Coordinates of C-alpha atoms in Angstrom, one line a residue:
Chain A
M2 CA 110.5 83.7 108.7
Y3 CA 109.5 84.2 104.6
G4 CA 108.4 87.2 103.2
F5 CA 105.1 87.5 101.5
E6 CA 105.6 85.0 98.3
A7 CA 102.4 84.3 98.3
M8 CA 101.8 88.0 97.2
T9 CA 104.0 88.3 94.4
F10 CA 105.3 84.7 93.4
N11 CA 102.9 84.4 90.5
V12 CA 103.8 86.8 88.9
H13 CA 106.7 86.2 87.8
G14 CA 106.6 82.0 88.9
G15 CA 103.4 80.7 89.1
F16 CA 102.9 79.3 85.4
L17 CA 106.2 77.5 85.6
E18 CA 105.4 76.4 89.4
A19 CA 102.0 75.0 87.6
I20 CA 104.6 73.1 84.7
V21 CA 106.9 72.2 86.6
R22 CA 104.4 70.6 89.1
G23 CA 102.0 69.0 86.0
Y24 CA 105.9 67.5 84.6
R25 CA 106.6 65.9 88.1
A26 CA 103.2 64.3 87.9
G27 CA 105.1 62.1 84.8
L28 CA 107.5 60.8 86.9
L29 CA 107.3 57.0 86.7
T30 CA 105.2 55.6 90.0
A31 CA 106.1 52.1 92.2
A32 CA 103.0 50.4 89.4
D33 CA 105.5 52.1 86.9
Y34 CA 108.4 50.2 88.4
N35 CA 106.6 47.1 88.8
N36 CA 105.9 46.7 85.2
L37 CA 109.1 47.1 84.3
C38 CA 111.6 44.9 86.7
Q39 CA 108.8 42.2 85.1
C40 CA 110.6 43.1 82.0
E41 CA 112.6 39.6 80.1
T42 CA 114.0 42.3 77.3
I43 CA 115.1 45.5 76.4
E44 CA 112.2 45.8 73.8
D45 CA 110.0 45.0 76.5
I46 CA 111.1 47.9 78.8
K47 CA 109.9 50.6 75.5
M48 CA 107.4 48.3 74.9
H49 CA 106.4 50.0 78.8
L50 CA 107.9 53.2 78.8
S51 CA 105.3 54.3 75.6
A52 CA 102.4 54.3 77.8
T53 CA 104.8 57.4 79.9
D54 CA 106.4 60.7 79.1
Y55 CA 109.5 59.2 77.6
G56 CA 107.0 56.9 75.0
P57 CA 107.5 59.8 72.0
Y58 CA 111.1 59.9 72.9
L59 CA 111.7 56.1 72.5
A60 CA 108.4 55.2 69.7
N61 CA 111.1 55.8 67.2
E62 CA 114.5 54.3 68.3
P63 CA 114.7 51.2 66.1
S64 CA 115.7 47.3 67.4
P65 CA 117.8 46.1 68.8
L66 CA 118.0 49.1 72.2
R67 CA 120.5 49.5 73.4
T68 CA 121.0 50.7 77.3
A69 CA 123.1 53.5 76.8
T70 CA 120.8 54.7 74.4
L71 CA 117.8 54.2 76.3
V72 CA 119.7 56.4 78.7
E73 CA 119.9 59.4 76.0
R74 CA 116.2 59.3 74.9
C75 CA 115.7 60.3 78.4
T76 CA 118.0 62.5 78.4
Q77 CA 116.4 64.1 75.9
K78 CA 112.8 64.7 78.0
L79 CA 114.2 66.0 81.4
V80 CA 116.6 68.9 78.2
E81 CA 113.3 70.3 77.2
D82 CA 111.5 70.5 80.0
Y83 CA 114.5 72.1 81.7
S84 CA 114.3 74.8 77.9
F85 CA 111.0 75.1 78.0
M86 CA 111.5 76.5 81.4
L87 CA 114.6 77.9 81.0
T88 CA 113.1 80.2 78.0
Q89 CA 109.8 81.0 79.9
S90 CA 111.4 82.1 83.1
A91 CA 112.3 85.5 84.0
E92 CA 114.8 86.9 86.6
P93 CA 115.8 85.4 89.6
L94 CA 114.3 82.2 88.4
T95 CA 116.3 81.8 85.2
T96 CA 119.7 82.3 86.9
F97 CA 118.7 79.9 89.6
L98 CA 118.2 77.4 86.8
E99 CA 121.1 78.1 85.1
Y100 CA 122.8 77.2 88.5
I101 CA 121.6 73.8 88.1
T102 CA 123.5 73.0 84.8
Y103 CA 126.6 74.1 86.3
G104 CA 128.0 70.9 87.7
H105 CA 127.1 69.3 84.7
M106 CA 128.8 72.2 82.7
I107 CA 132.6 70.4 85.0
D108 CA 131.3 67.2 84.6
N109 CA 132.0 67.3 80.4
V110 CA 134.7 70.2 81.2
V111 CA 136.5 67.2 83.0
L112 CA 135.1 64.4 80.9
I113 CA 136.8 66.2 77.2
V114 CA 140.5 67.1 78.9
T115 CA 140.2 63.4 79.9
G116 CA 139.8 62.1 77.1
T117 CA 142.3 64.7 75.3
L118 CA 144.5 63.2 77.3
H119 CA 143.9 59.9 76.2
E120 CA 144.7 60.6 72.7
R121 CA 140.7 59.9 72.3
D122 CA 139.0 62.3 69.0
V123 CA 136.6 64.9 70.6
H124 CA 134.0 64.8 68.3
E125 CA 133.7 60.9 69.9
L126 CA 134.2 62.9 73.2
L127 CA 131.4 66.0 72.7
E128 CA 128.9 63.3 72.0
K129 CA 129.1 62.3 75.4
C130 CA 128.6 65.2 77.2
H131 CA 125.9 66.0 78.8
P132 CA 123.8 68.3 76.9
L133 CA 122.8 70.2 80.1
G134 CA 126.1 71.1 80.3
M135 CA 127.0 72.0 76.7
F136 CA 128.6 76.0 75.9
D137 CA 129.9 77.2 72.6
S138 CA 133.9 76.5 73.3
I139 CA 133.6 73.9 75.3
A140 CA 135.7 72.1 71.6
S141 CA 138.6 74.3 72.0
L142 CA 138.9 72.6 75.7
A143 CA 141.3 70.1 73.5
V144 CA 144.3 72.3 72.9
A145 CA 144.4 73.1 77.1
Q146 CA 147.9 71.6 78.2
N147 CA 147.7 72.9 81.4
M148 CA 144.7 74.8 83.6
R149 CA 146.4 77.9 82.9
D150 CA 145.6 77.3 79.5
L151 CA 142.3 75.9 80.4
Y152 CA 141.0 78.6 81.7
R153 CA 143.4 81.2 79.4
L154 CA 141.4 80.1 76.6
V155 CA 138.3 78.6 77.3
L156 CA 136.9 78.9 80.9
V157 CA 137.3 82.4 81.0
D158 CA 133.9 83.4 79.3
T159 CA 132.1 80.8 80.7
P160 CA 130.2 80.9 84.2
L161 CA 132.5 77.9 86.0
A162 CA 135.2 81.4 85.2
P163 CA 134.8 82.3 88.8
Y164 CA 135.2 78.7 90.1
F165 CA 138.8 77.9 88.7
S166 CA 140.4 80.9 91.3
E167 CA 141.9 77.5 93.0
C168 CA 142.8 75.6 90.6
I169 CA 144.9 77.7 88.6
T170 CA 148.7 76.2 88.1
T171 CA 151.1 75.6 85.1
E172 CA 151.3 72.5 85.9
D173 CA 150.2 69.6 82.7
L174 CA 147.3 67.8 83.5
D175 CA 147.6 64.2 84.7
D176 CA 144.7 61.6 86.1
M177 CA 145.4 62.9 89.6
N178 CA 145.5 67.2 89.1
I179 CA 142.3 66.8 86.7
E180 CA 140.5 65.0 89.9
I181 CA 141.2 67.6 92.4
M182 CA 140.4 69.6 89.5
R183 CA 136.9 68.0 89.3
N184 CA 136.4 68.1 93.3
T185 CA 137.1 71.6 93.7
L186 CA 135.5 73.2 91.4
Y187 CA 132.6 71.3 92.0
K188 CA 133.1 72.4 95.6
A189 CA 133.3 76.4 94.4
Y190 CA 129.9 75.7 92.7
L191 CA 128.0 73.9 95.3
E192 CA 129.4 77.4 97.8
D193 CA 128.7 79.9 95.2
F194 CA 125.1 78.0 94.9
Y195 CA 124.4 78.2 98.0
K196 CA 125.6 81.9 99.2
F197 CA 123.1 82.8 95.7
C198 CA 119.7 80.4 97.5
K199 CA 120.5 81.8 100.6
S200 CA 120.6 85.5 99.2
L201 CA 117.5 84.8 97.0
G202 CA 115.3 84.7 101.1
G203 CA 111.9 82.9 102.1
A204 CA 111.2 79.5 101.2
T205 CA 113.7 79.3 98.3
A206 CA 116.6 79.7 100.9
E207 CA 115.2 77.3 103.5
L208 CA 114.5 74.7 101.0
M209 CA 117.6 74.9 98.9
S210 CA 119.9 75.4 102.1
E211 CA 118.7 72.3 103.3
L212 CA 119.2 70.0 99.8
L213 CA 122.9 71.6 99.4
A214 CA 123.5 71.0 102.8
F215 CA 123.2 67.4 102.5
E216 CA 124.4 66.7 98.9
A217 CA 128.0 68.7 100.1
D218 CA 128.0 66.0 103.3
W219 CA 127.1 63.6 100.9
R220 CA 130.1 64.8 98.5
A221 CA 132.0 65.0 101.7
V222 CA 131.5 61.2 102.7
N223 CA 132.1 60.0 99.1
I224 CA 135.3 61.8 98.7
T225 CA 136.5 60.1 101.5
V226 CA 135.4 56.8 100.5
N227 CA 136.6 56.6 97.2
S228 CA 139.6 58.0 98.1
M229 CA 141.2 55.5 100.7
G230 CA 143.5 53.6 99.5
T231 CA 145.0 56.1 96.4
E232 CA 148.1 58.6 96.2
L233 CA 145.4 61.1 97.9
T234 CA 146.6 62.9 101.2
R235 CA 145.0 64.0 104.7
D236 CA 145.3 67.3 103.6
D237 CA 144.8 67.4 99.5
R238 CA 141.2 65.7 100.7
R239 CA 140.1 68.0 104.1
K240 CA 140.6 71.1 101.1
L241 CA 137.8 69.1 98.9
Y242 CA 135.3 69.4 101.2
S243 CA 132.5 72.7 101.5
N244 CA 132.8 74.4 103.9
F245 CA 129.1 74.3 105.1
G246 CA 126.6 71.6 105.6
L247 CA 125.7 69.7 109.1
L248 CA 129.2 67.6 109.1
F249 CA 131.2 71.1 108.7
P250 CA 133.8 71.6 110.2
Y251 CA 134.1 69.1 113.1
A252 CA 133.2 66.1 110.7
H253 CA 135.2 67.1 108.2
E254 CA 138.0 66.9 110.7
E255 CA 137.7 63.5 111.9
L256 CA 137.1 62.5 108.2
A257 CA 140.5 64.2 106.7
V258 CA 142.0 61.5 108.6
C259 CA 139.6 57.8 108.0
E260 CA 141.4 55.5 106.5
D261 CA 138.4 52.3 106.3
F262 CA 134.7 52.6 106.0
D263 CA 133.7 51.4 109.8
T264 CA 136.0 54.7 110.8
V265 CA 133.8 57.1 108.0
R266 CA 130.3 55.6 110.2
G267 CA 131.4 56.2 113.0
V268 CA 132.0 59.4 112.3
V269 CA 129.1 60.3 110.1
E270 CA 126.2 58.0 112.7
K271 CA 127.2 60.7 115.1
Y272 CA 124.2 62.6 114.0
P273 CA 120.9 61.9 113.4
P274 CA 119.6 62.9 109.9
Y275 CA 122.6 60.5 108.7
Q276 CA 122.2 57.5 111.6
A277 CA 118.9 56.1 108.9
I278 CA 121.3 56.2 105.9
F279 CA 123.9 54.3 108.3
A280 CA 121.4 51.8 109.9
K281 CA 120.4 50.6 106.5
L282 CA 124.0 49.3 106.0
S283 CA 125.5 46.2 107.9
F284 CA 129.2 46.7 109.2
G285 CA 131.8 46.5 106.8
E286 CA 129.5 47.3 103.9
S287 CA 130.0 49.9 101.6
Q288 CA 128.2 48.7 98.3
M289 CA 124.5 50.0 99.0
L290 CA 125.9 53.5 100.1
D291 CA 125.3 55.3 97.2
K292 CA 121.8 54.1 97.1
A293 CA 121.0 54.8 100.7
F294 CA 121.4 58.1 100.2
F295 CA 120.0 58.7 96.9
E296 CA 116.6 56.9 98.3
E297 CA 117.3 60.3 101.3
E298 CA 118.0 63.0 98.8
V299 CA 114.6 61.3 97.4
K300 CA 113.1 61.9 100.1
R301 CA 114.2 65.3 100.7
L302 CA 113.0 66.3 97.4
I303 CA 109.6 65.5 96.8
L304 CA 109.0 67.0 100.4
T305 CA 110.1 70.6 98.9
F306 CA 106.1 70.0 96.5
E307 CA 104.6 70.0 99.6
Q308 CA 104.9 74.0 100.1
Q309 CA 104.5 76.5 97.4
F310 CA 106.3 79.8 96.0
H311 CA 109.2 78.7 96.0
F312 CA 112.2 78.1 93.7
A313 CA 113.1 74.6 95.2
V314 CA 110.4 72.5 93.0
F315 CA 112.7 73.5 90.1
F316 CA 115.6 71.6 91.3
A317 CA 113.8 68.6 92.9
Y318 CA 112.1 68.2 89.9
I319 CA 115.4 68.4 87.8
R320 CA 117.5 65.9 90.2
L321 CA 113.9 63.1 90.4
R322 CA 113.7 63.1 86.6
E323 CA 117.8 61.9 87.0
Q324 CA 116.6 59.9 89.6
E325 CA 114.2 58.0 87.8
I326 CA 116.3 57.7 84.3
R327 CA 119.8 56.4 87.1
N328 CA 116.6 53.9 87.8
L329 CA 116.0 53.1 83.7
M330 CA 119.5 52.5 83.5
W331 CA 119.5 50.6 86.3
I332 CA 117.2 48.1 85.2
A333 CA 117.8 48.1 81.8
E334 CA 121.6 46.6 82.8
C335 CA 119.7 44.2 84.9
V336 CA 117.9 43.1 82.3
A337 CA 120.2 42.9 79.3
Q338 CA 122.6 40.7 81.9
N339 CA 120.0 38.3 82.2
Q340 CA 120.3 39.8 86.7
K341 CA 116.9 39.9 86.9
G342 CA 117.0 39.1 90.9
R343 CA 119.2 42.5 91.5
I344 CA 116.9 45.2 90.1
L345 CA 115.4 46.4 93.3
D346 CA 119.6 46.5 94.3
G347 CA 119.3 49.3 92.3
V348 CA 115.7 51.0 91.7
V349 CA 114.9 53.9 94.3
M350 CA 111.2 54.2 94.3
I351 CA 109.9 58.3 94.0
F352 CA 106.4 57.5 94.8
Chain B
M15 CA 145.3 -12.0 77.7
L16 CA 147.3 -10.2 80.2
E17 CA 147.6 -8.3 77.7
D18 CA 144.2 -7.5 77.1
E19 CA 143.8 -7.0 80.6
S20 CA 146.9 -4.1 80.9
N21 CA 145.2 -2.6 77.9
Q22 CA 141.8 -2.5 79.6
K23 CA 142.8 -1.2 82.7
K24 CA 145.0 1.5 80.9
L25 CA 142.1 2.5 78.5
E26 CA 139.6 2.5 82.0
T27 CA 142.6 4.9 83.7
E28 CA 142.7 7.2 80.6
V29 CA 139.2 7.5 80.8
W30 CA 138.4 8.4 84.6
Q31 CA 142.0 11.0 83.6
C32 CA 139.1 12.6 80.9
L33 CA 136.5 12.5 82.7
D34 CA 138.2 14.3 85.0
S35 CA 139.8 17.0 82.8
V36 CA 136.0 17.1 81.8
H37 CA 134.5 17.8 85.4
H38 CA 138.1 20.5 86.1
L39 CA 137.2 22.4 82.8
L40 CA 133.2 22.4 83.4
K41 CA 133.5 23.4 87.2
R42 CA 136.1 26.7 85.9
R43 CA 133.5 27.3 83.2
E44 CA 131.1 27.9 86.0
I45 CA 133.2 30.1 88.5
L46 CA 134.3 32.0 85.2
H47 CA 130.8 32.4 84.3
Q48 CA 129.8 33.4 88.2
T49 CA 132.9 35.9 88.4
L50 CA 131.8 37.6 84.6
R51 CA 128.0 38.2 85.7
Q52 CA 129.3 39.8 89.1
G53 CA 132.6 41.4 87.5
W54 CA 129.8 43.5 85.2
M55 CA 127.0 43.9 87.6
E56 CA 129.8 45.7 89.7
L57 CA 130.1 47.9 86.6
T58 CA 126.6 48.8 86.8
S59 CA 126.7 49.5 90.0
A60 CA 130.0 51.6 89.9
R61 CA 127.8 53.3 86.6
Y62 CA 125.1 54.1 89.0
G63 CA 127.0 55.9 91.2
M64 CA 129.3 57.8 89.3
G65 CA 127.1 58.5 86.2
P66 CA 127.0 56.9 82.5
S67 CA 129.2 59.2 81.3
R68 CA 131.9 58.6 83.9
I69 CA 132.4 55.4 83.1
S70 CA 132.6 54.6 79.2
S71 CA 134.4 52.9 76.9
L72 CA 135.5 56.5 75.7
L73 CA 137.5 57.5 78.7
F74 CA 139.8 54.1 77.7
S75 CA 143.9 55.6 77.0
L76 CA 145.5 55.4 73.2
K77 CA 148.3 55.5 74.8
P78 CA 150.9 53.0 73.8
H79 CA 151.3 51.3 78.0
A80 CA 152.9 48.5 78.5
P81 CA 150.7 45.6 79.8
S82 CA 149.8 44.8 83.1
S83 CA 149.3 41.0 82.7
V84 CA 150.8 38.6 80.0
V85 CA 150.5 35.5 78.9
D86 CA 152.4 33.0 79.0
I87 CA 152.8 29.9 76.3
R88 CA 155.8 26.9 77.1
V89 CA 156.9 24.8 74.9
S90 CA 158.9 22.8 76.2
P91 CA 161.0 19.7 75.7
S92 CA 159.7 16.5 75.2
D93 CA 158.0 15.0 78.1
S94 CA 156.2 11.5 78.8
T95 CA 156.2 12.4 82.8
G96 CA 152.4 14.1 82.8
R97 CA 151.1 16.8 83.5
D98 CA 154.1 19.2 85.1
S99 CA 155.8 19.9 81.3
G100 CA 152.5 21.0 80.2
V101 CA 150.0 19.4 77.8
K102 CA 151.6 16.8 74.8
L103 CA 150.1 17.6 71.6
D104 CA 150.8 14.4 69.5
N105 CA 150.7 16.1 66.3
Q106 CA 154.0 18.7 67.4
P107 CA 157.2 17.8 66.5
H108 CA 158.9 16.1 68.6
G109 CA 156.1 15.7 71.1
A110 CA 157.0 19.3 72.4
A111 CA 154.2 20.3 75.5
L112 CA 152.7 23.7 75.7
A113 CA 151.6 25.5 79.0
F114 CA 150.0 28.7 79.5
D115 CA 150.7 31.0 82.5
L116 CA 149.2 34.1 83.2
I117 CA 152.6 36.8 84.2
R118 CA 151.4 39.8 86.1
D119 CA 153.5 42.7 86.8
K120 CA 153.5 43.3 89.8
A121 CA 154.2 47.4 91.3
G122 CA 157.4 48.3 91.7
N123 CA 158.7 46.0 89.8
D124 CA 161.1 47.1 87.0
E125 CA 160.9 43.7 84.8
R126 CA 157.9 44.6 82.7
P127 CA 157.4 42.1 80.3
S128 CA 157.7 42.3 76.9
V129 CA 158.7 40.1 73.9
T130 CA 162.5 38.7 74.1
N131 CA 163.9 36.3 74.0
T132 CA 165.4 33.3 76.0
G133 CA 167.6 31.4 74.3
D134 CA 170.4 32.4 72.0
S135 CA 169.8 37.0 70.8
T136 CA 168.5 37.4 67.9
E137 CA 167.6 39.2 64.8
S138 CA 165.7 41.5 67.2
D139 CA 168.4 43.2 68.9
K140 CA 169.5 44.9 65.2
R141 CA 166.5 45.5 64.1
E142 CA 165.6 48.9 63.7
P143 CA 164.3 51.5 66.4
S144 CA 161.3 52.7 64.5
S145 CA 160.2 48.7 63.8
N146 CA 157.4 46.9 66.1
P147 CA 160.0 44.9 67.9
R148 CA 157.5 41.6 68.9
R149 CA 157.8 42.1 64.4
S150 CA 160.9 41.2 64.6
T151 CA 161.2 38.3 67.8
T152 CA 162.7 35.1 66.7
V153 CA 162.9 32.8 69.6
S154 CA 165.0 29.4 69.4
T155 CA 163.7 27.7 72.6
G156 CA 160.1 28.5 73.2
W157 CA 158.7 31.2 75.8
Y158 CA 156.2 33.5 73.4
L159 CA 154.8 35.8 74.9
V160 CA 151.7 37.7 73.7
Y161 CA 150.4 40.5 74.8
L162 CA 147.0 40.9 76.8
E163 CA 144.6 44.0 76.9
P164 CA 144.8 45.5 81.2
F165 CA 141.2 45.9 81.2
A166 CA 138.4 43.0 80.3
Y167 CA 137.0 45.5 77.9
A168 CA 139.2 45.2 75.2
S169 CA 140.7 41.7 75.7
C170 CA 142.3 40.9 72.2
W171 CA 144.3 38.1 73.5
S172 CA 145.0 35.6 70.5
V173 CA 146.5 32.3 71.4
G174 CA 147.0 29.8 68.8
P175 CA 148.8 26.2 68.2
L176 CA 152.0 28.0 68.2
S177 CA 155.3 25.2 67.3
R178 CA 158.5 24.3 68.8
T179 CA 160.7 26.7 67.3
D180 CA 163.8 26.0 65.9
G181 CA 164.3 29.6 63.8
E182 CA 161.9 28.2 61.1
E183 CA 160.5 30.5 59.4
K184 CA 156.6 29.4 59.7
E185 CA 156.9 29.6 63.3
V186 CA 157.8 32.8 63.5
D187 CA 155.2 33.7 61.1
E188 CA 152.2 32.4 63.3
I189 CA 153.9 34.6 65.7
E190 CA 154.6 37.5 63.9
R191 CA 150.2 36.6 62.7
L192 CA 149.5 36.5 66.0
I193 CA 150.9 39.3 67.5
D194 CA 149.8 41.8 63.8
D195 CA 146.8 41.0 64.6
Y196 CA 146.9 42.9 68.0
S197 CA 149.2 45.8 67.0
A198 CA 147.6 46.3 64.3
D199 CA 146.1 49.6 65.9
S200 CA 149.4 50.6 67.0
P201 CA 151.6 50.4 63.9
D202 CA 153.8 53.8 65.7
E203 CA 154.7 52.2 69.0
S204 CA 158.6 52.2 69.6
S205 CA 160.4 49.6 70.7
P206 CA 160.5 49.1 75.0
A207 CA 163.7 49.0 75.0
E208 CA 164.9 52.6 73.8
T209 CA 161.1 54.5 76.0
P210 CA 159.7 52.8 78.7
K211 CA 156.3 52.4 78.6
E212 CA 154.0 53.8 81.2
K213 CA 152.2 51.2 83.1
A214 CA 148.4 50.9 82.5
Q215 CA 146.3 51.5 84.7
P216 CA 143.4 50.7 83.9
L217 CA 141.3 52.5 87.3
Y218 CA 142.5 55.6 87.0
W219 CA 141.3 56.1 83.2
F220 CA 138.1 56.6 85.1
G221 CA 138.9 59.1 87.9
T222 CA 141.6 58.9 90.2
L223 CA 138.7 59.1 93.4
V224 CA 136.7 55.7 91.5
S225 CA 133.4 54.4 93.4
P226 CA 134.7 51.1 95.1
H227 CA 132.2 49.0 92.8
L228 CA 134.5 49.8 90.3
R229 CA 137.7 48.3 92.1
S230 CA 135.2 45.6 93.2
A231 CA 134.6 44.6 89.1
Q232 CA 137.7 45.4 88.2
D233 CA 139.0 42.4 90.8
S234 CA 136.7 40.2 89.4
F235 CA 138.0 40.9 86.0
S236 CA 141.7 40.4 87.0
Q237 CA 139.9 37.1 88.0
A238 CA 138.4 36.4 85.4
L239 CA 141.9 36.8 83.6
E240 CA 143.7 33.9 85.6
L241 CA 140.8 31.9 85.0
I242 CA 140.1 31.9 80.9
V243 CA 144.3 30.4 81.4
E244 CA 143.2 27.5 83.4
I245 CA 140.3 26.8 81.0
V246 CA 142.2 26.9 78.4
N247 CA 145.0 24.6 80.0
A248 CA 142.0 22.5 81.1
Q249 CA 140.3 22.2 77.7
T250 CA 144.0 21.4 75.9
E251 CA 143.7 18.4 78.5
V252 CA 140.7 17.4 78.3
T253 CA 141.0 17.4 73.8
H254 CA 144.7 15.4 74.6
A255 CA 142.8 12.4 77.6
H256 CA 139.9 12.2 74.4
S257 CA 142.4 11.8 71.2
N258 CA 144.3 8.9 74.5
V259 CA 140.8 7.7 75.2
L260 CA 140.4 7.6 71.2
K261 CA 143.9 5.4 70.4
L262 CA 143.7 3.0 73.0
R263 CA 140.6 1.5 72.2
E264 CA 141.5 1.7 68.3
A265 CA 144.4 -0.3 69.2
M266 CA 142.5 -2.7 71.3
T267 CA 139.7 -2.8 67.8
S268 CA 142.7 -3.7 65.6
E269 CA 144.2 -5.7 67.8
E270 CA 141.0 -8.0 69.2
N271 CA 140.3 -7.7 64.7

């Protein structure tokens, strides 16, 4: 089954595993969320967060604090943690950590290209990019007119280059092509990450395969639900699903032809791990699907910390922080909109 | 005596009408409030699921585009029959009445809402191609169209008390001022007649595969637009009813004296 990781892992990875477990201990607890849910203003939220890991990042923010600023400062904490781990890591952990950021890189590329298509200023777009997904030549994306230019001028020297083989066309960039490009890149990235994790073997391969398979399945359901009523054809939809996961290949064939949410439910509920997710939703209700999938993801991510000597804890920590930031954004928005009754609709408790 | 009674009855009728108008207005405001709250909550849910960077004001398109909705302000000829022809404004010449309607550009409809006149042809036909077509619109009978941004974030609807126009410079200047306030950011738009603009599809600014929450948010804001127009009509009605009540009371008081 596993290799002798217990004997060799700590040589290169022991320090960082200890660091990431320390970071994990700093995640917000249910008591923290209870306090945050009682806040009347965003200033109150800032005050409660001052006693957490986010305290130093929010201390110097002037009032009035906006939700976007709160999210940026919390993201800054995540980025600093990640940067520390990356600089201290050795191979193959370095490559593993870099893989985690490729998703953000794809989002940034799409943001710049979309914003340029809409005649927005590149500097404004760069400020909005996720810091984990930045690379040197990102600003040059604004000059590309089609995907071939995008690849030739900028992306050929980035880690996303291998994922572009299925995207290169000379068609001009428009909203539909950009969306297809985003999903095709992400599909290629997930499959590549999955292959890399498998090659590492041991507990990392086992745990990461499960986590990435869940993500691939979630993406398939998301793409299906979001593409209903759009111009995306069934064939194009099918091409965007990843070639691994519990739903591959039979459920993908059924999902490709789904036209409403209840049909999607019927397809996915056949798989026991996903029955619990759809059991929380009533018939016809697709509104809470995101939260149901986030809750399931959090459960799986927490379980990775039960084992030692593998890299999945790093992936889990980054994802749990992102979920926490999502929670804080939701709470801040509910407080700002005076809709505190809806706070629990979006908060996914981690501990 | 009989006259007093009749005036009294008239006053009561006007008061009831005024109260009905106020009730209608307050109800509409409450529905608007709830609709907007729901819309903002759906938008937050969409940002929660898709990520804050995928839904932000930075993705709004700055390209010139035709709006999907316009507010049609009708100045109908003097009509004493009541609400059907709009609300009367007694300070307007010839007792002209104003009514506001929201016109949506349905999918597949080639008749894009635009600033044109439905009366006599005007200087707009002779304008230079580079000039803003809205600037030169002069209308002899009263169809004034003011653009609405297609998405609630960027609504820059301004409606003022437009007078009925007979080609008078004052009224045209008023229209131009309102339209200039809107078109301040887009001075280089070409005439819609020469380069037809894309129809705005604000949902696609955030990607083609967007969350159902974002679609719900758009529906809510779209409904809010309709409610806003209804509220404007209701407000005008309330103002008119109130002024009628005051006038009747003044008239009765002066008769008693």
